XYZ file of C-alpha atoms in Angstrom:
472
model
C -10.066 -39.426 1.401
C -7.940 -38.884 -1.273
C -4.196 -37.645 -0.609
C -4.685 -34.880 -2.636
C -7.253 -33.746 -0.737
C -5.936 -34.622 2.919
C -2.675 -32.531 1.714
C -4.887 -29.426 0.802
C -7.129 -29.537 3.626
C -4.252 -29.574 5.905
C -2.398 -26.987 3.912
C -5.234 -24.666 4.052
C -6.544 -24.863 7.564
C -3.326 -25.480 9.451
C -1.933 -22.973 6.979
C -4.175 -20.305 7.352
C -3.927 -20.389 11.137
C -0.136 -19.989 11.217
C -0.770 -17.311 8.574
C -2.925 -15.201 10.809
C -0.503 -15.435 13.615
C 2.163 -13.825 11.267
C 0.298 -11.803 9.198
C -1.171 -9.568 12.153
C 2.490 -8.657 13.048
C 3.475 -8.266 9.316
C 0.565 -5.512 9.249
C 1.532 -3.677 12.492
C 5.231 -3.550 11.647
C 4.536 0.002 9.871
C 2.929 1.207 13.169
C 5.735 -0.097 15.107
C 8.549 1.288 13.481
C 6.821 4.717 13.212
C 6.708 4.722 17.019
C 10.466 3.727 17.587
C 12.642 6.852 17.555
C 15.194 5.116 15.282
C 15.996 1.820 13.601
C 18.699 0.723 16.444
C 15.438 0.367 18.562
C 13.931 -2.118 16.264
C 17.495 -3.744 15.768
C 17.769 -4.438 19.424
C 14.283 -6.136 19.928
C 14.896 -8.168 16.928
C 18.358 -9.278 18.690
C 16.292 -10.183 21.598
C 14.178 -12.454 19.569
C 17.280 -14.212 17.876
C 18.506 -14.724 21.688
C 15.144 -16.582 22.663
C 15.011 -18.591 19.194
C 18.140 -19.954 19.826
C 17.560 -20.674 23.698
C 14.324 -22.362 22.457
C 15.669 -24.586 19.871
C 18.298 -25.925 22.517
C 15.453 -26.531 25.074
C 13.152 -28.410 22.787
C 16.013 -30.472 21.427
C 14.132 -32.017 18.541
C 11.625 -33.349 20.789
C 8.777 -31.887 19.158
C 9.637 -33.653 15.717
C 10.450 -36.573 17.711
C 6.936 -36.753 19.580
C 5.343 -35.982 16.237
C 7.385 -39.113 14.867
C 6.494 -41.278 17.523
C 2.884 -40.329 18.127
C 1.836 -41.511 14.803
C 3.802 -45.078 15.306
C 0.686 -46.998 17.171
C -2.969 -46.193 17.439
C -3.179 -46.879 21.186
C -4.144 -43.975 23.133
C -2.337 -44.988 26.036
C 0.841 -45.162 24.095
C 0.191 -41.632 22.826
C 0.034 -40.190 26.183
C 3.104 -41.698 27.146
C 4.791 -40.111 24.225
C 3.440 -36.601 25.045
C 3.844 -36.914 28.623
C 7.516 -38.190 28.542
C 8.561 -35.101 26.085
C 6.808 -32.615 27.980
C 8.358 -33.541 31.251
C 11.873 -33.802 29.617
C 11.288 -30.601 27.657
C 10.365 -28.640 30.938
C 13.329 -29.712 32.718
C 15.823 -28.692 30.078
C 14.037 -25.489 29.089
C 14.224 -24.536 32.885
C 18.178 -25.027 33.003
C 18.651 -23.045 29.567
C 16.500 -20.076 31.232
C 18.665 -20.275 34.407
C 21.831 -20.320 32.403
C 20.473 -16.920 30.280
C 20.039 -15.160 33.581
C 23.269 -16.380 35.080
C 25.484 -15.108 32.032
C 23.250 -11.927 31.116
C 26.292 -9.845 31.211
C 28.376 -11.904 28.618
C 25.393 -12.733 26.545
C 24.439 -8.811 26.039
C 28.124 -8.110 25.259
C 28.304 -10.562 22.352
C 24.731 -10.294 21.024
C 24.170 -6.280 21.743
C 27.873 -5.401 21.940
C 26.637 -3.506 25.191
C 26.544 -4.908 28.645
C 24.457 -2.396 29.959
C 21.153 -4.315 28.328
C 21.883 -7.392 30.202
C 18.456 -6.988 31.784
C 16.821 -7.928 28.597
C 17.854 -11.298 29.237
C 15.188 -11.836 32.132
C 12.622 -11.215 29.125
C 14.450 -13.595 26.801
C 14.617 -16.133 29.781
C 11.220 -16.200 30.432
C 10.128 -16.129 26.812
C 12.500 -19.325 26.680
C 10.668 -21.312 29.490
C 7.338 -20.364 28.255
C 7.726 -20.764 24.184
C 9.569 -24.329 24.889
C 6.794 -25.889 26.938
C 3.993 -24.274 24.819
C 5.125 -25.956 21.690
C 5.085 -29.135 23.346
C 1.475 -28.383 25.151
C -0.361 -27.211 21.947
C 1.013 -30.272 19.788
C -1.946 -32.614 20.604
C -4.360 -30.003 19.036
C -2.398 -30.397 15.715
C -1.840 -34.190 16.212
C -5.478 -34.891 16.826
C -6.404 -32.648 13.622
C -8.685 -30.145 15.966
C -8.637 -27.558 13.388
C -11.226 -24.777 14.711
C -8.972 -24.677 18.136
C -5.984 -24.188 16.015
C -7.574 -21.249 14.139
C -9.127 -19.208 17.189
C -5.771 -19.686 19.103
C -3.836 -18.318 16.449
C -5.688 -15.400 15.960
C -6.238 -14.489 19.635
C -2.323 -14.719 20.174
C -1.103 -11.718 18.039
C -4.050 -9.574 19.062
C -3.206 -10.079 22.567
C 0.466 -9.344 21.875
C -0.343 -5.862 19.957
C -2.682 -5.052 22.736
C 0.314 -4.674 25.134
C 3.019 -3.461 22.658
C 1.310 -0.769 21.464
C 0.449 0.976 24.887
C 4.048 0.226 26.108
C 5.671 1.950 22.985
C 3.242 5.017 23.245
C 4.610 5.236 26.786
C 8.184 5.123 25.759
C 9.320 1.554 26.251
C 11.090 0.879 23.596
C 13.242 -1.733 24.748
C 10.949 -3.816 26.403
C 7.594 -3.385 24.594
C 7.793 -6.150 21.936
C 9.333 -8.596 24.338
C 6.851 -8.243 26.943
C 4.000 -8.310 24.479
C 5.449 -11.469 23.107
C 5.835 -13.043 26.592
C 2.519 -12.172 28.046
C 0.628 -13.282 24.579
C 2.536 -16.706 24.948
C 1.716 -17.406 28.764
C -1.959 -16.637 28.155
C -2.112 -19.226 24.981
C -0.077 -21.888 26.852
C -2.654 -21.549 29.684
C -5.434 -22.158 27.425
C -3.647 -25.009 25.697
C -2.991 -26.635 28.948
C -6.543 -26.634 29.845
C -7.559 -28.013 26.376
C -4.849 -30.878 26.120
C -3.944 -31.444 30.110
C -5.287 -35.055 29.874
C -2.707 -35.832 27.423
C -0.106 -34.888 29.920
C 0.983 -36.524 33.386
C 3.857 -37.169 35.678
C 2.947 -40.885 36.073
C 3.186 -41.394 32.734
C 6.894 -40.625 32.324
C 8.731 -43.491 30.453
C 12.628 -43.767 30.526
C 12.488 -46.404 27.709
C 9.953 -44.125 25.752
C 12.502 -41.223 26.241
C 15.223 -43.394 25.061
C 13.068 -43.873 21.673
C 12.572 -40.286 21.499
C 16.200 -39.031 22.079
C 17.194 -41.665 19.491
C 15.370 -39.559 17.065
C 15.682 -35.984 18.651
C 19.142 -35.986 19.364
C 20.384 -36.356 15.766
C 18.251 -33.154 14.973
C 19.566 -30.933 17.776
C 22.715 -29.682 15.184
C 19.929 -29.226 12.518
C 18.107 -26.954 14.486
C 21.284 -24.746 15.791
C 22.149 -24.758 11.922
C 18.705 -23.413 11.249
C 19.410 -20.750 13.759
C 22.496 -19.894 12.014
C 20.643 -19.386 8.879
C 18.219 -17.239 10.324
C 20.211 -15.231 12.778
C 23.785 -15.106 12.444
C 23.593 -12.640 9.922
C 21.869 -10.130 12.344
C 24.772 -10.731 14.723
C 27.520 -10.074 12.364
C 25.857 -7.124 10.760
C 25.547 -5.674 14.355
C 29.217 -6.425 14.996
C 30.548 -5.341 11.969
C 28.530 -2.140 10.815
C 26.052 -1.325 13.644
C 22.729 -1.847 15.300
C 21.169 0.949 13.161
C 21.758 -1.457 9.903
C 20.672 -4.313 12.021
C 17.215 -2.521 12.488
C 17.161 -1.665 8.621
C 18.183 -5.241 7.734
C 15.424 -6.866 10.154
C 12.401 -4.432 8.643
C 13.736 -5.549 5.293
C 13.736 -8.920 5.875
C 9.925 -8.835 6.860
C 8.540 -8.509 3.551
C 11.168 -10.937 2.689
C 9.737 -13.158 5.468
C 6.211 -12.466 4.049
C 6.952 -15.616 2.462
C 6.974 -17.506 5.890
C 3.030 -17.085 5.675
C 3.600 -19.665 2.927
C 6.056 -21.565 4.765
C 3.891 -21.728 8.113
C 1.004 -22.684 5.953
C 3.007 -25.914 4.393
C 4.203 -26.582 7.763
C 1.354 -26.354 9.387
C -0.401 -29.236 7.459
C 2.726 -30.981 6.315
C 3.781 -33.009 9.383
C 0.177 -34.600 9.765
C 0.220 -35.113 6.006
C 3.864 -36.536 5.564
C 3.550 -38.932 8.557
C 0.152 -40.256 8.145
C 0.798 -40.982 4.516
C 4.486 -42.483 4.941
C 3.881 -46.056 4.311
C 1.917 -45.314 0.970
C 3.263 -47.181 -2.115
C 3.657 -44.065 -3.990
C 5.188 -41.855 -1.299
C 8.364 -41.263 -3.058
C 6.715 -40.285 -6.120
C 4.089 -37.963 -4.501
C 6.752 -36.358 -2.318
C 8.818 -35.481 -4.946
C 5.697 -33.845 -7.129
C 4.980 -31.892 -3.871
C 8.378 -30.425 -3.921
C 8.366 -29.281 -7.816
C 5.141 -27.706 -7.483
C 6.143 -25.927 -4.371
C 9.037 -25.055 -5.852
C 7.671 -23.221 -9.135
C 5.060 -21.624 -6.903
C 7.845 -20.166 -4.681
C 9.965 -19.159 -7.875
C 6.854 -17.310 -9.667
C 6.081 -15.587 -5.860
C 9.909 -14.362 -5.468
C 9.757 -12.971 -9.216
C 6.731 -10.550 -8.055
C 8.375 -9.658 -4.867
C 11.302 -8.415 -6.813
C 9.238 -6.115 -8.666
C 7.406 -4.335 -6.076
C 9.985 -4.418 -3.460
C 11.262 -0.751 -3.861
C 7.555 0.704 -4.398
C 6.348 -1.169 -1.273
C 8.966 0.288 0.883
C 9.045 3.654 -0.375
C 5.175 3.577 0.522
C 4.887 1.901 3.909
C 7.893 2.735 5.813
C 9.629 5.821 6.888
C 12.425 6.808 4.556
C 15.122 5.455 6.780
C 14.403 2.035 6.320
C 13.813 2.400 2.655
C 17.516 0.638 1.688
C 15.989 -2.637 2.967
C 14.020 -2.956 -0.103
C 17.167 -4.523 -1.703
C 17.437 -7.492 0.698
C 13.683 -8.601 0.556
C 13.266 -10.761 -2.544
C 16.511 -12.381 -1.368
C 14.778 -13.200 2.002
C 11.513 -13.788 0.640
C 13.035 -16.656 -1.293
C 15.096 -17.960 1.270
C 12.397 -19.493 3.684
C 10.659 -20.699 0.379
C 13.639 -23.061 0.097
C 13.551 -23.786 3.571
C 10.147 -24.957 2.774
C 11.565 -27.163 -0.136
C 14.081 -28.549 2.073
C 11.943 -29.584 4.649
C 9.661 -31.637 2.114
C 12.395 -33.827 0.925
C 14.447 -34.022 4.046
C 11.233 -35.429 5.571
C 12.355 -38.392 3.643
C 15.212 -39.227 6.057
C 12.902 -38.749 9.108
C 10.517 -41.454 7.352
C 13.376 -43.982 7.321
C 14.522 -42.807 10.859
C 17.753 -41.700 9.507
C 17.964 -38.185 10.843
C 21.763 -37.763 10.626
C 22.683 -36.820 7.211
C 20.197 -33.712 7.608
C 22.858 -32.210 9.737
C 26.048 -32.528 7.614
C 23.698 -31.256 4.447
C 22.439 -28.596 6.773
C 26.105 -27.606 8.008
C 27.433 -27.274 4.477
C 24.969 -24.621 3.677
C 25.341 -22.654 6.957
C 29.084 -22.778 6.542
C 28.904 -21.315 3.353
C 26.255 -18.632 4.698
C 28.982 -17.592 7.808
C 31.833 -17.452 5.237
C 30.047 -15.379 2.716
C 28.675 -13.257 5.416
C 32.323 -12.337 6.616
C 33.258 -11.578 2.844
C 30.387 -9.924 1.674
C 29.015 -7.830 4.629
C 32.045 -5.594 4.866
C 31.535 -4.684 1.042
C 28.082 -4.873 0.165
C 26.383 -4.220 4.012
C 23.013 -5.660 4.400
C 22.535 -7.025 0.775
C 25.987 -9.041 1.344
C 24.417 -10.835 4.522
C 21.061 -11.537 2.426
C 22.789 -12.751 -0.455
C 24.936 -15.100 1.965
C 21.757 -16.541 3.599
C 20.098 -17.383 0.074
C 23.197 -19.029 -1.039
C 23.600 -21.125 1.845
C 19.838 -22.376 1.285
C 20.241 -23.167 -2.596
C 23.768 -25.364 -1.669
C 21.355 -27.366 1.327
C 18.570 -27.954 -1.310
C 21.151 -28.890 -4.045
C 22.983 -31.278 -1.655
C 20.038 -32.738 0.006
C 18.354 -33.594 -3.482
C 21.487 -35.133 -4.919
C 21.935 -37.442 -1.823
C 18.048 -38.325 -1.975
C 17.952 -39.263 -5.569
C 20.986 -41.570 -4.897
C 19.145 -43.061 -2.086
C 16.154 -43.307 -4.460
C 14.042 -41.408 -1.957
C 13.457 -38.495 -4.712
C 12.743 -38.286 -8.244
C 13.665 -34.818 -10.168
C 12.537 -33.922 -13.559
C 13.951 -32.076 -16.068
C 11.619 -29.343 -16.088
C 12.212 -28.504 -12.624
C 15.840 -28.203 -13.529
C 14.833 -25.527 -16.128
C 12.585 -23.963 -13.826
C 15.290 -23.050 -11.327
C 17.724 -22.008 -14.193
C 14.750 -19.427 -15.245
C 14.647 -18.009 -11.641
C 18.371 -17.580 -11.202
C 18.283 -15.772 -14.664
C 15.511 -13.370 -13.626
C 17.339 -12.412 -10.320
C 20.451 -11.431 -12.376
C 18.418 -9.471 -14.398
C 16.359 -7.788 -11.928
C 19.657 -6.790 -10.052
C 21.119 -5.579 -12.873
C 18.533 -3.456 -14.921
C 15.382 -2.782 -12.976
C 15.566 -2.888 -8.945
C 13.318 0.456 -9.013
C 11.259 -0.019 -12.136
C 8.047 -1.991 -11.125
C 6.217 -2.158 -14.411
C 9.204 -3.865 -15.888
C 9.460 -5.986 -13.147
C 5.752 -7.167 -13.347
C 6.047 -7.625 -16.889
C 9.188 -9.719 -16.634
C 7.655 -11.876 -13.739
C 4.630 -12.391 -15.811
C 6.657 -14.027 -18.867
C 8.393 -16.066 -16.183
C 5.452 -17.474 -14.616
C 4.041 -17.828 -18.016
C 7.240 -20.041 -18.899
C 6.333 -22.244 -15.599
C 2.721 -22.844 -16.651
C 3.973 -24.038 -20.108
C 6.488 -26.457 -18.682
C 3.680 -27.666 -16.085
C 0.828 -27.368 -17.953
C -0.170 -30.914 -18.075
C -0.291 -30.798 -14.284
C -2.327 -27.822 -14.188
C -5.141 -29.386 -16.403
C -4.962 -32.213 -13.664
C -5.223 -29.894 -11.088
C -8.117 -28.083 -12.540
C -9.736 -31.274 -13.039
C -9.306 -32.439 -9.346
C -10.961 -29.071 -8.275
C -13.567 -29.262 -10.480
C -14.107 -33.042 -9.383
C-alpha cells in the first residue's frame, strides 16, 4: 500500500469516526443553549469539563502515547500484550488516586474553578468521569492499533447518541448543572464496557511488567508537562474569564468557541489516523520530506478553512443561537484556527517522538503557554473574551514557529518559501477581516475566495499531482 493511500485511508476512516463523536454535540448545541435559562449555566458545565480534562491528563500521564510508540517497536504479540497490560494497570491506579483527590479537596477546587464552594458537589461527577475517561482511553487503544475501522466507526457513533439521550430529558426536568456531566459519564461508562469486552484479551494482571513500565515511563514522563501545557492552552482562558469578568462571559466564550472548535473535527480526523501512519512509516527513507509536506498541505488547508469561518461567523451566530450568545461570534475564527495550529504542531513535534527525544516538546509548548497566560492577563480586562481568544491563538503561533525552527536546525524538517508566503497571507487576511468586514458575509466570502486562489497558485504543481494520484 502506498504511503499516500495509507495516510488518506487512516485519515478518512479514523477521522470520520472522530468527526461523528464531535459533530453530534455541535449539532445539539443550539438545543442545549435554548434549554438553559442563561449563559452562566453553560459556563459552569464547561468548567466542569475543564476540571475533568486536567484530571484525565494527569491520570494518563502520557502513557497513551508511550503505549502507542512501544506497541509498534516489535511485531511479537506477547510483547504487545505486555505493553497494553502494563499501561492499563498503571493508569488504573493513578486515575483512582487522582479521582480520590478531587473528592477530598472538592471545596477548594470548586472555589478555584467556579468561584463558588457551594458547587463542590459537581466534583463527584468530575471524579467519576476522570476514572472512566482515563481508563477508557487505554482500553479502547487496541482497537485503533489493530486498525479495526468498523468497530471504531460504530462506537464513535453510539457514544454521543447515548449521551444526548440522557442529557435532553434531564435538562427538560431542570437539572441544568448536572445534565451534561451525567450524560457524558453514562455514555463513557457504557463504551468502556463495550471496549473491555472487545479488547480484554490484550489486558491481564499477570502480564504487568516492571521493566516494561520503566521503558514506558521513560517516554511518558517527559510528555506529562506537555499535556498540562495543552490544558493551559485549552482551559486557562475559561478560568481567567470566570475570575475576571464572570461565569456569564464564560458561557458566551464557551459557546463562541464551539464554532471555533468545529475545526477539532478536522483535528480529530487527523489525529485519528495520524499516530498509526506516523509510527508505521517512521523508518522510511523519505520520512522527513514526507512529514514536512504533510505539514505544509494541512497548514494551507487550515488557513483556507479559517478564512471562510471569518466570513460566516456573524451570520451563523445570529441565526443559530439565542441573542445572548451573539457576542461570541467574534472569537470563533481565532479559536477555529487555534486547534488547527495544534494539529500542525503535532505533525512536526512527532519527529521528536520518533527519535525518542520528547523533552524539547515541553520547553517549546511552555513558551507558547506562558505567552498565552500573559496575554490573557493583559487582554481580558481590556477586550474581554476576544482578548482571551487572541491570546490562545498567539500562543499556538509561537509554539509552531519555535518548533519548526528547532527541527529545521536538527534537519528533521524542511520548510518551503511558498508556505512562508501562505502564512503571511493568512495573517493579512485576519487583519483585514477584523478591521473592515466582521459582519459583512459577502465581502468576507469574496476575500476568502481570492485568498484560496492564491494558495492554489502557490501549490499548483502539488494539486496536479494529487489529482493524478486520485485518478490512478
